[in-house]
Amino acid sequence: MGNPTAAMLVIGDEILSGRTRDANMHFLAGELVKHGIRLSEVRIVPDIPERIVEALNALRAAYDTVFTSGGIGPTHDDITADAVAAAFGVGIDVREDARALMQEYCDRMGRELNESRLRMARIPEGAALIENPISAAPGFTIGNVHVMAGVPSIFQAMVAGVLPTLVGGDALLSQNLTVERAEGDIAGELRGLAAEFPDLSIGSYPFVRDGVYGTNIVIRGSDGARLDAAMGRLCATFPEAVA
Amino acid sequence: MGNPTAAMLVIGDEILSGRTRDANMHFLAGELVKHGIRLSEVRIVPDIPERIVEALNALRAAYDTVFTSGGIGPTHDDITADAVAAAFGVGIDVREDARALMQEYCDRMGRELNESRLRMARIPEGAALIENPISAAPGFTIGNVHVMAGVPSIFQAMVAGVLPTLVGGDALLSQNLTVERAEGDIAGELRGLAAEFPDLSIGSYPFVRDGVYGTNIVIRGSDGARLDAAMGRLCATFPEAVA
C-alpha cells in the first residue's frame, strides 16, 4: 500500500445545509485513483475560519497532499484564502500576478475590477498560483495544500492543472464481478478470499434489481497479476457470475 | 445559533475510491435542516478500524449527535459495529432481540441465518436497536451516536426512525433570490447586508445560464421576521431580481 495519500477538505455551508449536493469529491476521487493516489479522508466543514484552520492543519500533517474546494470567490463569506494563510502562519495580500490575471479577464468581459473582485487576487505568502482557465480568479498551492474553487467546472479545470505536478503511484486497479446471490449467502466465500489475498481490498455491495438480490464484488489493488489470480478464484467459486 | 449540532461519519472505501457517489449525506443534511438540527461537520474515512474509532471519538465529543453510515453488513469488510464498540470501550456480541429479527426475516425470505448474517446481530453493550423495515438487520444507538446502514433506502428508513427521538431546534429557515448579475458586481451590497444582519447567514452562489451570469442569494436563519426584513432590503437593492 505504498501509494501516496491525499485528503480533501470541502468548505461549504451550502453542502452542510443540504442546499447543494457536492460533486467535487466524487470527481476528485476518480481522478486520484487514475493517478495512483489514495484518497484517504474527506472532511466537510462550514464557512467558519477556526474550523477550516483546524481541519486543514490536521489533514496536511496526516497526508501527502490536501485538496480544498470552495470559499475563494468575491463575497464576504469567501474566507478560505485567509484561513489557509492563518493555518500556515503567513501573511496574505493582493499579489501583482494574480491581479494582472483578474484585470485581463475583467477587461475582456467588460467588467470592473472592483474591491470585491480584487479579493480574489489575495494570495498567501509563498504560494504558487493554480490557473483558472474559466474565470481567471486563480487557486493556489502552498506547502502540500492545493486550494481550489467550489464551482464544479472550475474545480475540475484546476484539478487537471494540478495533477500532472504531483508524484503519482502505481495505478490503483480494480476488477468487478456481479453475482446474483444475496450478500449474506456469499460472505463466507468472500471472507476466505480476503484471507488468501491480504494484499488486495475486496469489497461487496449488495443490490436488488427487478426483485433479484445480487452482490457486486470489487477487488482493488496495484498488482495486476494478483488481481487476475483473485478474480480467477472468484470466477471458479461463482461460475454463474458476470464479470 | 442555539440549534442542536450534528456530525456525520461516512465509512466507505467505495466512496473514497470514486466507485460510488455518496447520497446519504445530502439526504441527511436536508432532513436535519427540517428538524432544526445543524449539520456541522462530515467526515469520510476508509474501512480501517483505527480511523473509524479516532474520527468517531472526535465527532461525538464535539457535537450533540453523530450519525454514521456504512459498514454494518455481513461481510469481512463490515467492521463498523466493532469499531463503535471499541470507541466506547464496551463489548460486542450477538444479541437475542437482534437475532430474532434476523431469524424472522430469513424464515420469511427462505434464507439461512448463517454465520455471516449472524454478524449483523452483533450489537455493542448498552445500545438500543434502530429498526430496519427493509432487510431486518438493525442499526443501533449508543450514547449520542446513531449507527446506520450505507444502502440509501435503508439509511433513509433508519433516519426516519431516529429523527423523532431527537430534540430538534427552531426550524432553520431559508429564502432565495436570483439576481442576473455576476457575483463580483453585487458582492459589495451583500457584504453590507451581512454586516447589517449578523444573526443571519447570507450565501451567494454564482451561475452561468444561456450565457447570462447570475447569482443565487440564500439567506438562512431561524427568525422568520429577520429573514423577511433582510429579504425586503435585498429586493429593494435588486428590484430586477426573482424571488
CSV table of C-alpha atoms in Angstrom, one decimal:
chain,number,residue,atom,x,y,z
A,1,MET,CA,0.0,0.0,0.0
A,2,GLY,CA,2.9,2.4,-0.9
A,3,ASN,CA,0.7,4.8,-2.9
A,4,PRO,CA,0.8,8.5,-2.0
A,5,THR,CA,-2.1,9.6,0.2
A,6,ALA,CA,-4.4,12.6,-0.2
A,7,ALA,CA,-7.2,14.2,1.7
A,8,MET,CA,-9.9,16.6,0.7
A,9,LEU,CA,-11.4,19.5,2.7
A,10,VAL,CA,-14.7,20.8,1.4
A,11,ILE,CA,-15.6,24.3,2.7
A,12,GLY,CA,-19.3,24.8,2.3
A,13,ASP,CA,-22.3,25.8,4.3
A,14,GLU,CA,-24.3,25.1,1.2
A,15,ILE,CA,-23.3,21.5,1.3
A,16,LEU,CA,-24.0,21.0,5.0
A,17,SER,CA,-27.3,22.8,4.8
A,18,GLY,CA,-28.5,20.3,2.1
A,19,ARG,CA,-28.9,23.1,-0.5
A,20,THR,CA,-26.3,21.8,-2.8
A,21,ARG,CA,-25.1,18.2,-3.4
A,22,ASP,CA,-21.4,18.1,-3.6
A,23,ALA,CA,-20.0,16.9,-6.9
A,24,ASN,CA,-16.3,17.7,-6.5
A,25,MET,CA,-15.4,14.9,-4.1
A,26,HIS,CA,-16.6,12.1,-6.4
A,27,PHE,CA,-14.8,13.7,-9.3
A,28,LEU,CA,-11.5,14.1,-7.4
A,29,ALA,CA,-11.8,10.5,-6.1
A,30,GLY,CA,-12.0,9.2,-9.6
A,31,GLU,CA,-9.1,11.3,-10.9
A,32,LEU,CA,-6.8,10.4,-8.0
A,33,VAL,CA,-7.4,6.7,-8.5
A,34,LYS,CA,-6.3,7.0,-12.1
A,35,HIS,CA,-3.1,8.8,-10.9
A,36,GLY,CA,-2.3,6.2,-8.3
A,37,ILE,CA,-3.0,8.5,-5.3
A,38,ARG,CA,-5.1,7.1,-2.5
A,39,LEU,CA,-7.9,9.4,-1.3
A,40,SER,CA,-7.8,8.6,2.4
A,41,GLU,CA,-10.1,11.1,4.1
A,42,VAL,CA,-12.6,13.8,3.3
A,43,ARG,CA,-13.9,16.4,5.7
A,44,ILE,CA,-16.7,18.9,5.1
A,45,VAL,CA,-16.7,22.0,7.4
A,46,PRO,CA,-18.8,25.2,7.5
A,47,ASP,CA,-17.6,28.7,6.5
A,48,ILE,CA,-16.0,29.3,9.9
A,49,PRO,CA,-12.3,30.3,10.0
A,50,GLU,CA,-11.3,28.4,13.1
A,51,ARG,CA,-13.0,25.2,11.7
A,52,ILE,CA,-11.2,25.5,8.4
A,53,VAL,CA,-7.8,26.1,10.1
A,54,GLU,CA,-8.2,23.2,12.5
A,55,ALA,CA,-9.3,20.7,9.8
A,56,LEU,CA,-6.6,21.9,7.3
A,57,ASN,CA,-3.8,21.6,9.9
A,58,ALA,CA,-4.9,18.1,10.9
A,59,LEU,CA,-5.2,16.9,7.3
A,60,ARG,CA,-1.9,18.4,5.9
A,61,ALA,CA,0.0,16.8,8.8
A,62,ALA,CA,-1.6,13.4,8.2
A,63,TYR,CA,-1.5,13.0,4.4
A,64,ASP,CA,0.9,13.7,1.5
A,65,THR,CA,-1.4,16.1,-0.3
A,66,VAL,CA,-4.6,18.0,0.6
A,67,PHE,CA,-7.1,19.5,-1.8
A,68,THR,CA,-9.6,22.1,-0.7
A,69,SER,CA,-12.8,23.1,-2.6
A,70,GLY,CA,-14.9,26.2,-2.1
A,71,GLY,CA,-14.8,29.6,-0.5
A,72,ILE,CA,-12.4,31.5,-2.8
A,73,GLY,CA,-15.0,33.8,-4.5
A,74,PRO,CA,-15.5,37.6,-4.2
A,75,THR,CA,-18.1,37.8,-1.4
A,76,HIS,CA,-17.9,38.2,2.4
A,77,ASP,CA,-18.4,34.5,3.0
A,78,ASP,CA,-15.4,33.6,0.9
A,79,ILE,CA,-12.8,33.2,3.7
A,80,THR,CA,-10.8,30.2,2.6
A,81,ALA,CA,-7.7,32.1,1.4
A,82,ASP,CA,-7.4,33.9,4.8
A,83,ALA,CA,-8.0,30.7,6.7
A,84,VAL,CA,-5.3,28.9,4.7
A,85,ALA,CA,-2.8,31.8,5.4
A,86,ALA,CA,-3.7,31.6,9.1
A,87,ALA,CA,-3.2,27.8,9.1
A,88,PHE,CA,0.3,28.3,7.6
A,89,GLY,CA,1.0,31.3,9.8
A,90,VAL,CA,1.8,33.5,6.8
A,91,GLY,CA,0.5,36.9,5.6
A,92,ILE,CA,-1.9,37.4,2.7
A,93,ASP,CA,-2.3,40.3,0.3
A,94,VAL,CA,-3.2,41.2,-3.2
A,95,ARG,CA,-0.5,39.8,-5.5
A,96,GLU,CA,0.5,41.5,-8.7
A,97,ASP,CA,0.5,38.4,-11.0
A,98,ALA,CA,-3.0,37.4,-9.7
A,99,ARG,CA,-4.2,41.0,-10.1
A,100,ALA,CA,-3.0,41.1,-13.7
A,101,LEU,CA,-4.9,37.9,-14.5
A,102,MET,CA,-8.1,39.4,-13.0
A,103,GLN,CA,-7.5,42.7,-14.8
A,104,GLU,CA,-7.1,41.0,-18.2
A,105,TYR,CA,-10.3,38.9,-17.6
A,106,CYS,CA,-12.3,41.9,-16.5
A,107,ASP,CA,-11.2,44.0,-19.4
A,108,ARG,CA,-12.1,41.2,-21.8
A,109,MET,CA,-15.5,40.7,-20.2
A,110,GLY,CA,-16.3,44.4,-19.8
A,111,ARG,CA,-16.4,44.2,-16.0
A,112,GLU,CA,-14.9,46.4,-13.3
A,113,LEU,CA,-12.1,45.0,-11.2
A,114,ASN,CA,-13.8,46.4,-8.1
A,115,GLU,CA,-12.8,45.8,-4.5
A,116,SER,CA,-14.8,42.6,-4.2
A,117,ARG,CA,-13.2,41.0,-7.3
A,118,LEU,CA,-9.8,42.2,-6.1
A,119,ARG,CA,-10.3,40.0,-3.1
A,120,MET,CA,-9.7,37.0,-5.4
A,121,ALA,CA,-6.2,38.2,-6.1
A,122,ARG,CA,-5.3,38.0,-2.4
A,123,ILE,CA,-2.8,35.1,-2.2
A,124,PRO,CA,-0.9,33.8,0.9
A,125,GLU,CA,2.8,34.5,1.0
A,126,GLY,CA,4.9,31.8,-0.7
A,127,ALA,CA,2.0,30.2,-2.6
A,128,ALA,CA,2.1,29.3,-6.3
A,129,LEU,CA,-0.9,30.1,-8.5
A,130,ILE,CA,-3.2,27.5,-9.9
A,131,GLU,CA,-4.6,28.5,-13.3
A,132,ASN,CA,-8.3,29.1,-13.7
A,133,PRO,CA,-9.0,28.8,-17.5
A,134,ILE,CA,-12.7,29.6,-17.0
A,135,SER,CA,-13.0,32.8,-14.9
A,136,ALA,CA,-9.4,33.8,-14.3
A,137,ALA,CA,-9.5,34.1,-10.5
A,138,PRO,CA,-6.7,31.7,-9.5
A,139,GLY,CA,-6.4,28.9,-7.0
A,140,PHE,CA,-3.1,28.4,-5.3
A,141,THR,CA,-0.7,25.8,-3.9
A,142,ILE,CA,1.0,26.3,-0.6
A,143,GLY,CA,3.1,23.6,1.0
A,144,ASN,CA,1.2,20.3,0.3
A,145,VAL,CA,-2.2,22.1,0.0
A,146,HIS,CA,-4.0,22.9,-3.2
A,147,VAL,CA,-6.7,25.5,-2.8
A,148,MET,CA,-9.4,25.4,-5.5
A,149,ALA,CA,-12.8,26.8,-6.4
A,150,GLY,CA,-16.0,25.1,-5.4
A,151,VAL,CA,-17.8,25.7,-8.8
A,152,PRO,CA,-17.5,22.2,-10.3
A,153,SER,CA,-16.3,23.3,-13.8
A,154,ILE,CA,-13.6,25.4,-12.3
A,155,PHE,CA,-12.7,22.8,-9.7
A,156,GLN,CA,-12.3,20.2,-12.5
A,157,ALA,CA,-10.1,22.5,-14.6
A,158,MET,CA,-7.9,23.2,-11.6
A,159,VAL,CA,-7.5,19.5,-10.8
A,160,ALA,CA,-6.5,18.9,-14.3
A,161,GLY,CA,-3.8,21.6,-13.9
A,162,VAL,CA,-2.5,20.3,-10.6
A,163,LEU,CA,-2.5,16.5,-11.1
A,164,PRO,CA,0.5,16.4,-13.5
A,165,THR,CA,2.6,18.2,-10.9
A,166,LEU,CA,2.0,15.5,-8.3
A,167,VAL,CA,4.0,12.3,-7.7
A,168,GLY,CA,1.7,9.5,-8.5
A,169,GLY,CA,1.9,5.9,-7.5
A,170,ASP,CA,1.3,2.5,-9.2
A,171,ALA,CA,-2.2,2.7,-10.8
A,172,LEU,CA,-4.9,1.6,-8.4
A,173,LEU,CA,-6.5,-1.2,-10.3
A,174,SER,CA,-9.9,-2.7,-9.8
A,175,GLN,CA,-12.0,-5.6,-11.2
A,176,ASN,CA,-15.7,-6.2,-10.8
A,177,LEU,CA,-17.8,-9.3,-10.6
A,178,THR,CA,-21.6,-9.4,-10.3
A,179,VAL,CA,-23.2,-12.4,-8.6
A,180,GLU,CA,-26.9,-12.8,-8.4
A,181,ARG,CA,-26.9,-14.1,-4.9
A,182,ALA,CA,-27.6,-12.2,-1.7
A,183,GLU,CA,-24.5,-10.8,0.1
A,184,GLY,CA,-25.2,-12.8,3.2
A,185,ASP,CA,-25.1,-16.0,1.2
A,186,ILE,CA,-21.6,-15.4,-0.3
A,187,ALA,CA,-20.0,-13.5,2.6
A,188,GLY,CA,-18.2,-16.7,3.8
A,189,GLU,CA,-16.6,-17.3,0.5
A,190,LEU,CA,-15.5,-13.6,0.3
A,191,ARG,CA,-14.0,-13.8,3.8
A,192,GLY,CA,-11.9,-16.8,2.6
A,193,LEU,CA,-10.8,-14.9,-0.5
A,194,ALA,CA,-9.8,-11.8,1.6
A,195,ALA,CA,-7.8,-14.0,3.9
A,196,GLU,CA,-6.0,-15.6,1.0
A,197,PHE,CA,-5.3,-12.2,-0.7
A,198,PRO,CA,-4.5,-9.9,2.2
A,199,ASP,CA,-2.7,-7.5,-0.2
A,200,LEU,CA,-5.9,-6.8,-2.0
A,201,SER,CA,-9.0,-5.0,-0.9
A,202,ILE,CA,-12.2,-7.0,-1.6
A,203,GLY,CA,-15.4,-5.1,-1.2
A,204,SER,CA,-19.0,-6.2,-1.7
A,205,TYR,CA,-22.0,-4.1,-2.5
A,206,PRO,CA,-25.5,-5.6,-2.3
A,207,PHE,CA,-28.3,-4.6,-4.7
A,208,VAL,CA,-31.9,-5.6,-5.6
A,209,ARG,CA,-32.8,-5.4,-9.3
A,210,ASP,CA,-36.2,-6.5,-10.6
A,211,GLY,CA,-36.7,-8.4,-7.4
A,212,VAL,CA,-33.4,-10.3,-7.8
A,213,TYR,CA,-30.9,-10.0,-4.9
A,214,GLY,CA,-27.3,-9.7,-6.0
A,215,THR,CA,-23.9,-8.5,-5.0
A,216,ASN,CA,-21.3,-6.5,-6.8
A,217,ILE,CA,-17.8,-7.7,-5.8
A,218,VAL,CA,-15.0,-5.3,-6.3
A,219,ILE,CA,-11.3,-6.3,-6.0
A,220,ARG,CA,-8.8,-3.5,-5.7
A,221,GLY,CA,-5.0,-3.4,-5.7
A,222,SER,CA,-2.0,-2.3,-7.6
A,223,ASP,CA,-0.5,-5.7,-8.7
A,224,GLY,CA,-2.4,-6.8,-11.8
A,225,ALA,CA,-1.2,-10.4,-11.6
A,226,ARG,CA,-2.6,-10.7,-8.1
A,227,LEU,CA,-5.9,-9.2,-9.2
A,228,ASP,CA,-6.1,-11.7,-12.0
A,229,ALA,CA,-5.4,-14.5,-9.6
A,230,ALA,CA,-8.1,-13.4,-7.2
A,231,MET,CA,-10.5,-12.8,-10.0
A,232,GLY,CA,-9.8,-16.3,-11.3
A,233,ARG,CA,-10.5,-17.8,-7.9
A,234,LEU,CA,-13.7,-15.7,-7.7
A,235,CYS,CA,-15.0,-16.9,-11.1
A,236,ALA,CA,-14.3,-20.5,-10.1
A,237,THR,CA,-16.3,-20.0,-6.9
A,238,PHE,CA,-19.2,-18.3,-8.7
A,239,PRO,CA,-19.3,-19.8,-12.2
A,240,GLU,CA,-22.7,-18.2,-12.8
A,241,ALA,CA,-21.3,-14.7,-12.3
A,242,VAL,CA,-21.0,-11.9,-14.8
A,243,ALA,CA,-17.6,-10.0,-15.0
B,1,MET,CA,-27.4,29.9,16.8
B,2,GLY,CA,-28.8,27.8,19.6
B,3,ASN,CA,-29.8,24.9,17.4
B,4,PRO,CA,-28.5,21.4,18.3
B,5,THR,CA,-25.5,20.3,16.3
B,6,ALA,CA,-24.8,17.1,14.4
B,7,ALA,CA,-22.0,15.4,12.6
B,8,MET,CA,-21.9,12.6,10.1
B,9,LEU,CA,-19.3,9.9,9.7
B,10,VAL,CA,-19.4,8.0,6.4
B,11,ILE,CA,-17.5,4.7,6.4
B,12,GLY,CA,-16.7,3.7,2.9
B,13,ASP,CA,-13.8,2.7,0.8
B,14,GLU,CA,-16.3,2.6,-2.1
B,15,ILE,CA,-16.9,6.4,-1.7
B,16,LEU,CA,-13.2,7.3,-1.4
B,17,SER,CA,-12.2,5.2,-4.4
B,18,GLY,CA,-14.7,7.0,-6.6
B,19,ARG,CA,-16.7,3.9,-7.3
B,20,THR,CA,-19.8,5.1,-5.6
B,21,ARG,CA,-21.1,8.7,-5.2
B,22,ASP,CA,-22.4,9.2,-1.7
B,23,ALA,CA,-26.1,10.0,-1.5
B,24,ASN,CA,-26.7,9.7,2.2
B,25,MET,CA,-25.0,12.9,3.3
B,26,HIS,CA,-27.2,15.1,1.1
B,27,PHE,CA,-30.3,13.3,2.3
B,28,LEU,CA,-29.4,13.6,5.9
B,29,ALA,CA,-28.5,17.3,5.6
B,30,GLY,CA,-31.9,18.0,4.2
B,31,GLU,CA,-33.7,16.1,6.9
B,32,LEU,CA,-31.7,17.7,9.7
B,33,VAL,CA,-32.5,21.2,8.4
B,34,LYS,CA,-36.2,20.5,8.6
B,35,HIS,CA,-35.8,19.2,12.1
B,36,GLY,CA,-33.8,22.3,13.2
B,37,ILE,CA,-30.6,20.5,13.7
B,38,ARG,CA,-27.4,22.0,12.3
B,39,LEU,CA,-25.2,19.6,10.4
B,40,SER,CA,-21.8,21.0,11.4
B,41,GLU,CA,-19.2,18.5,10.0
B,42,VAL,CA,-18.9,15.5,7.8
B,43,ARG,CA,-16.0,13.1,7.7
B,44,ILE,CA,-15.5,10.2,5.2
B,45,VAL,CA,-13.0,7.6,6.3
B,46,PRO,CA,-11.9,4.2,4.9
B,47,ASP,CA,-12.7,0.8,6.3
B,48,ILE,CA,-9.9,0.8,8.8
B,49,PRO,CA,-10.8,0.3,12.5
B,50,GLU,CA,-8.4,2.8,14.0
B,51,ARG,CA,-9.5,5.5,11.6
B,52,ILE,CA,-13.2,4.9,12.4
B,53,VAL,CA,-12.5,4.9,16.2
B,54,GLU,CA,-10.5,8.1,16.0
B,55,ALA,CA,-13.0,10.0,13.9
B,56,LEU,CA,-15.9,8.8,15.9
B,57,ASN,CA,-14.4,9.8,19.2
B,58,ALA,CA,-13.5,13.3,17.9
B,59,LEU,CA,-17.0,13.9,16.5
B,60,ARG,CA,-19.1,12.5,19.4
B,61,ALA,CA,-17.1,14.8,21.8
B,62,ALA,CA,-17.6,17.9,19.6
B,63,TYR,CA,-21.3,17.6,18.6
B,64,ASP,CA,-24.7,16.9,20.1
B,65,THR,CA,-25.4,13.9,17.8
B,66,VAL,CA,-23.4,11.8,15.4
B,67,PHE,CA,-24.8,9.7,12.5
B,68,THR,CA,-22.7,7.0,10.9
B,69,SER,CA,-23.4,5.4,7.5
B,70,GLY,CA,-22.0,2.2,6.1
B,71,GLY,CA,-20.1,-0.9,7.2
B,72,ILE,CA,-22.8,-2.9,9.1
B,73,GLY,CA,-23.4,-5.7,6.5
B,74,PRO,CA,-22.5,-9.4,6.7
B,75,THR,CA,-19.0,-9.4,5.0
B,76,HIS,CA,-15.4,-9.3,6.3
B,77,ASP,CA,-15.1,-5.6,5.4
B,78,ASP,CA,-18.1,-4.6,7.6
B,79,ILE,CA,-16.3,-3.5,10.7
B,80,THR,CA,-18.3,-0.5,11.9
B,81,ALA,CA,-20.1,-2.2,14.8
B,82,ASP,CA,-16.8,-3.5,16.2
B,83,ALA,CA,-15.1,-0.1,15.7
B,84,VAL,CA,-18.0,1.7,17.5
B,85,ALA,CA,-17.8,-0.8,20.4
B,86,ALA,CA,-14.0,-0.1,20.6
B,87,ALA,CA,-14.6,3.7,20.5
B,88,PHE,CA,-17.0,3.4,23.5
B,89,GLY,CA,-14.8,0.8,25.3
B,90,VAL,CA,-17.6,-1.7,25.5
B,91,GLY,CA,-18.0,-5.4,24.5
B,92,ILE,CA,-20.0,-6.6,21.5
B,93,ASP,CA,-21.8,-9.9,20.9
B,94,VAL,CA,-24.8,-11.4,19.2
B,95,ARG,CA,-27.9,-10.0,20.9
B,96,GLU,CA,-31.0,-12.1,21.2
B,97,ASP,CA,-33.5,-9.4,20.1
B,98,ALA,CA,-31.4,-8.6,17.1
B,99,ARG,CA,-31.0,-12.3,16.3
B,100,ALA,CA,-34.8,-12.8,16.5
B,101,LEU,CA,-35.3,-10.0,14.0
B,102,MET,CA,-32.8,-11.6,11.6
B,103,GLN,CA,-34.3,-15.1,12.1
B,104,GLU,CA,-37.8,-13.9,11.3
B,105,TYR,CA,-36.6,-12.2,8.2
B,106,CYS,CA,-34.6,-15.1,7.0
B,107,ASP,CA,-37.5,-17.5,7.6
B,108,ARG,CA,-39.8,-15.2,5.6
B,109,MET,CA,-37.3,-14.9,2.7
B,110,GLY,CA,-36.3,-18.5,2.7
B,111,ARG,CA,-32.7,-17.8,3.6
B,112,GLU,CA,-30.3,-19.4,6.0
B,113,LEU,CA,-29.3,-17.4,9.1
B,114,ASN,CA,-25.7,-18.4,8.6
B,115,GLU,CA,-22.6,-17.2,10.4
B,116,SER,CA,-22.2,-14.2,8.1
B,117,ARG,CA,-25.7,-13.0,8.5
B,118,LEU,CA,-25.5,-13.5,12.3
B,119,ARG,CA,-22.7,-10.9,12.3
B,120,MET,CA,-25.4,-8.4,11.7
B,121,ALA,CA,-27.0,-9.3,15.1
B,122,ARG,CA,-23.8,-8.3,16.9
B,123,ILE,CA,-24.6,-5.2,18.9
B,124,PRO,CA,-22.4,-3.2,21.3
B,125,GLU,CA,-23.3,-3.4,25.0
B,126,GLY,CA,-25.8,-0.8,26.1
B,127,ALA,CA,-27.0,0.1,22.6
B,128,ALA,CA,-30.7,0.4,21.5
B,129,LEU,CA,-31.7,-1.0,18.2
B,130,ILE,CA,-32.7,1.1,15.2
B,131,GLU,CA,-35.4,-0.6,13.2
B,132,ASN,CA,-34.6,-1.7,9.6
B,133,PRO,CA,-38.0,-2.1,7.9
B,134,ILE,CA,-36.4,-3.2,4.6
B,135,SER,CA,-34.0,-6.0,5.4
B,136,ALA,CA,-34.3,-6.5,9.2
B,137,ALA,CA,-30.6,-6.2,10.1
B,138,PRO,CA,-30.8,-3.4,12.7
B,139,GLY,CA,-28.8,-0.3,13.2
B,140,PHE,CA,-28.2,0.9,16.8
B,141,THR,CA,-27.9,3.9,19.0
B,142,ILE,CA,-25.2,4.1,21.7
B,143,GLY,CA,-24.6,7.3,23.6
B,144,ASN,CA,-25.1,10.2,21.1
B,145,VAL,CA,-24.2,8.0,18.1
B,146,HIS,CA,-26.6,6.5,15.6
B,147,VAL,CA,-25.1,3.7,13.5
B,148,MET,CA,-26.9,3.1,10.3
B,149,ALA,CA,-26.6,1.2,7.0
B,150,GLY,CA,-25.0,2.6,3.9
B,151,VAL,CA,-27.5,1.3,1.4
B,152,PRO,CA,-29.5,4.5,0.7
B,153,SER,CA,-33.0,3.1,1.0
B,154,ILE,CA,-32.2,1.5,4.4
B,155,PHE,CA,-30.3,4.6,5.6
B,156,GLN,CA,-33.3,6.7,4.8
B,157,ALA,CA,-35.7,4.4,6.6
B,158,MET,CA,-33.4,4.4,9.7
B,159,VAL,CA,-33.1,8.2,9.7
B,160,ALA,CA,-36.9,8.4,9.6
B,161,GLY,CA,-37.0,6.2,12.7
B,162,VAL,CA,-34.3,8.1,14.6
B,163,LEU,CA,-35.3,11.7,13.9
B,164,PRO,CA,-38.5,11.8,16.0
B,165,THR,CA,-36.4,10.7,19.0
B,166,LEU,CA,-34.1,13.7,18.8
B,167,VAL,CA,-34.5,17.1,20.4
B,168,GLY,CA,-34.9,19.5,17.4
B,169,GLY,CA,-34.4,23.2,17.4
B,170,ASP,CA,-36.2,26.2,15.8
B,171,ALA,CA,-36.6,25.4,12.2
B,172,LEU,CA,-33.7,26.5,10.0
B,173,LEU,CA,-35.4,28.8,7.5
B,174,SER,CA,-34.1,30.0,4.2
B,175,GLN,CA,-35.1,32.4,1.5
B,176,ASN,CA,-33.7,32.6,-2.0
B,177,LEU,CA,-33.3,35.5,-4.5
B,178,THR,CA,-31.9,35.1,-8.0
B,179,VAL,CA,-30.1,38.2,-9.5
B,180,GLU,CA,-28.9,38.2,-13.1
B,181,ARG,CA,-25.7,39.9,-12.2
B,182,ALA,CA,-22.2,38.5,-11.8
B,183,GLU,CA,-21.3,37.7,-8.2
B,184,GLY,CA,-18.4,40.1,-8.3
B,185,ASP,CA,-20.7,43.0,-9.2
B,186,ILE,CA,-23.0,42.5,-6.2
B,187,ALA,CA,-20.5,41.3,-3.6
B,188,GLY,CA,-20.3,44.8,-2.0
B,189,GLU,CA,-24.0,45.1,-1.5
B,190,LEU,CA,-24.1,41.6,0.0
B,191,ARG,CA,-21.3,42.4,2.4
B,192,GLY,CA,-23.3,45.4,3.6
B,193,LEU,CA,-26.3,43.3,4.1
B,194,ALA,CA,-24.3,40.7,6.0
B,195,ALA,CA,-22.9,43.4,8.3
B,196,GLU,CA,-26.5,44.7,9.0
B,197,PHE,CA,-27.9,41.2,9.7
B,198,PRO,CA,-25.1,39.5,11.6
B,199,ASP,CA,-27.6,37.0,13.1
B,200,LEU,CA,-28.3,35.6,9.5
B,201,SER,CA,-26.2,33.6,7.2
B,202,ILE,CA,-26.1,35.2,3.7
B,203,GLY,CA,-24.6,32.9,1.0
B,204,SER,CA,-24.1,33.6,-2.7
B,205,TYR,CA,-23.7,31.1,-5.5
B,206,PRO,CA,-22.7,32.2,-9.0
B,207,PHE,CA,-24.0,30.5,-12.1
B,208,VAL,CA,-23.9,30.9,-15.9
B,209,ARG,CA,-27.2,30.1,-17.7
B,210,ASP,CA,-27.5,30.6,-21.5
B,211,GLY,CA,-24.6,32.9,-21.4
B,212,VAL,CA,-26.1,35.1,-18.7
B,213,TYR,CA,-24.1,35.5,-15.5
B,214,GLY,CA,-26.1,35.4,-12.3
B,215,THR,CA,-26.1,34.8,-8.6
B,216,ASN,CA,-28.3,32.9,-6.3
B,217,ILE,CA,-28.5,34.6,-2.9
B,218,VAL,CA,-29.6,32.4,0.0
B,219,ILE,CA,-30.4,33.9,3.4
B,220,ARG,CA,-30.6,31.5,6.3
B,221,GLY,CA,-31.6,31.8,9.9
B,222,SER,CA,-34.3,30.8,12.4
B,223,ASP,CA,-36.1,34.1,13.0
B,224,GLY,CA,-38.7,34.5,10.2
B,225,ALA,CA,-39.2,38.2,10.8
B,226,ARG,CA,-35.5,38.9,10.5
B,227,LEU,CA,-35.4,36.8,7.3
B,228,ASP,CA,-38.3,38.9,5.9
B,229,ALA,CA,-36.5,42.1,6.8
B,230,ALA,CA,-33.3,41.0,5.1
B,231,MET,CA,-35.2,39.8,2.1
B,232,GLY,CA,-37.1,43.1,1.9
B,233,ARG,CA,-33.8,45.0,1.9
B,234,LEU,CA,-32.4,42.7,-0.8
B,235,CYS,CA,-35.4,43.1,-3.1
B,236,ALA,CA,-35.1,46.9,-2.7
B,237,THR,CA,-31.4,46.7,-3.6
B,238,PHE,CA,-32.0,44.5,-6.6
B,239,PRO,CA,-35.5,45.4,-7.9
B,240,GLU,CA,-35.0,43.3,-11.1
B,241,ALA,CA,-34.4,40.1,-9.1
B,242,VAL,CA,-36.6,37.0,-9.0
B,243,ALA,CA,-37.6,35.5,-5.6
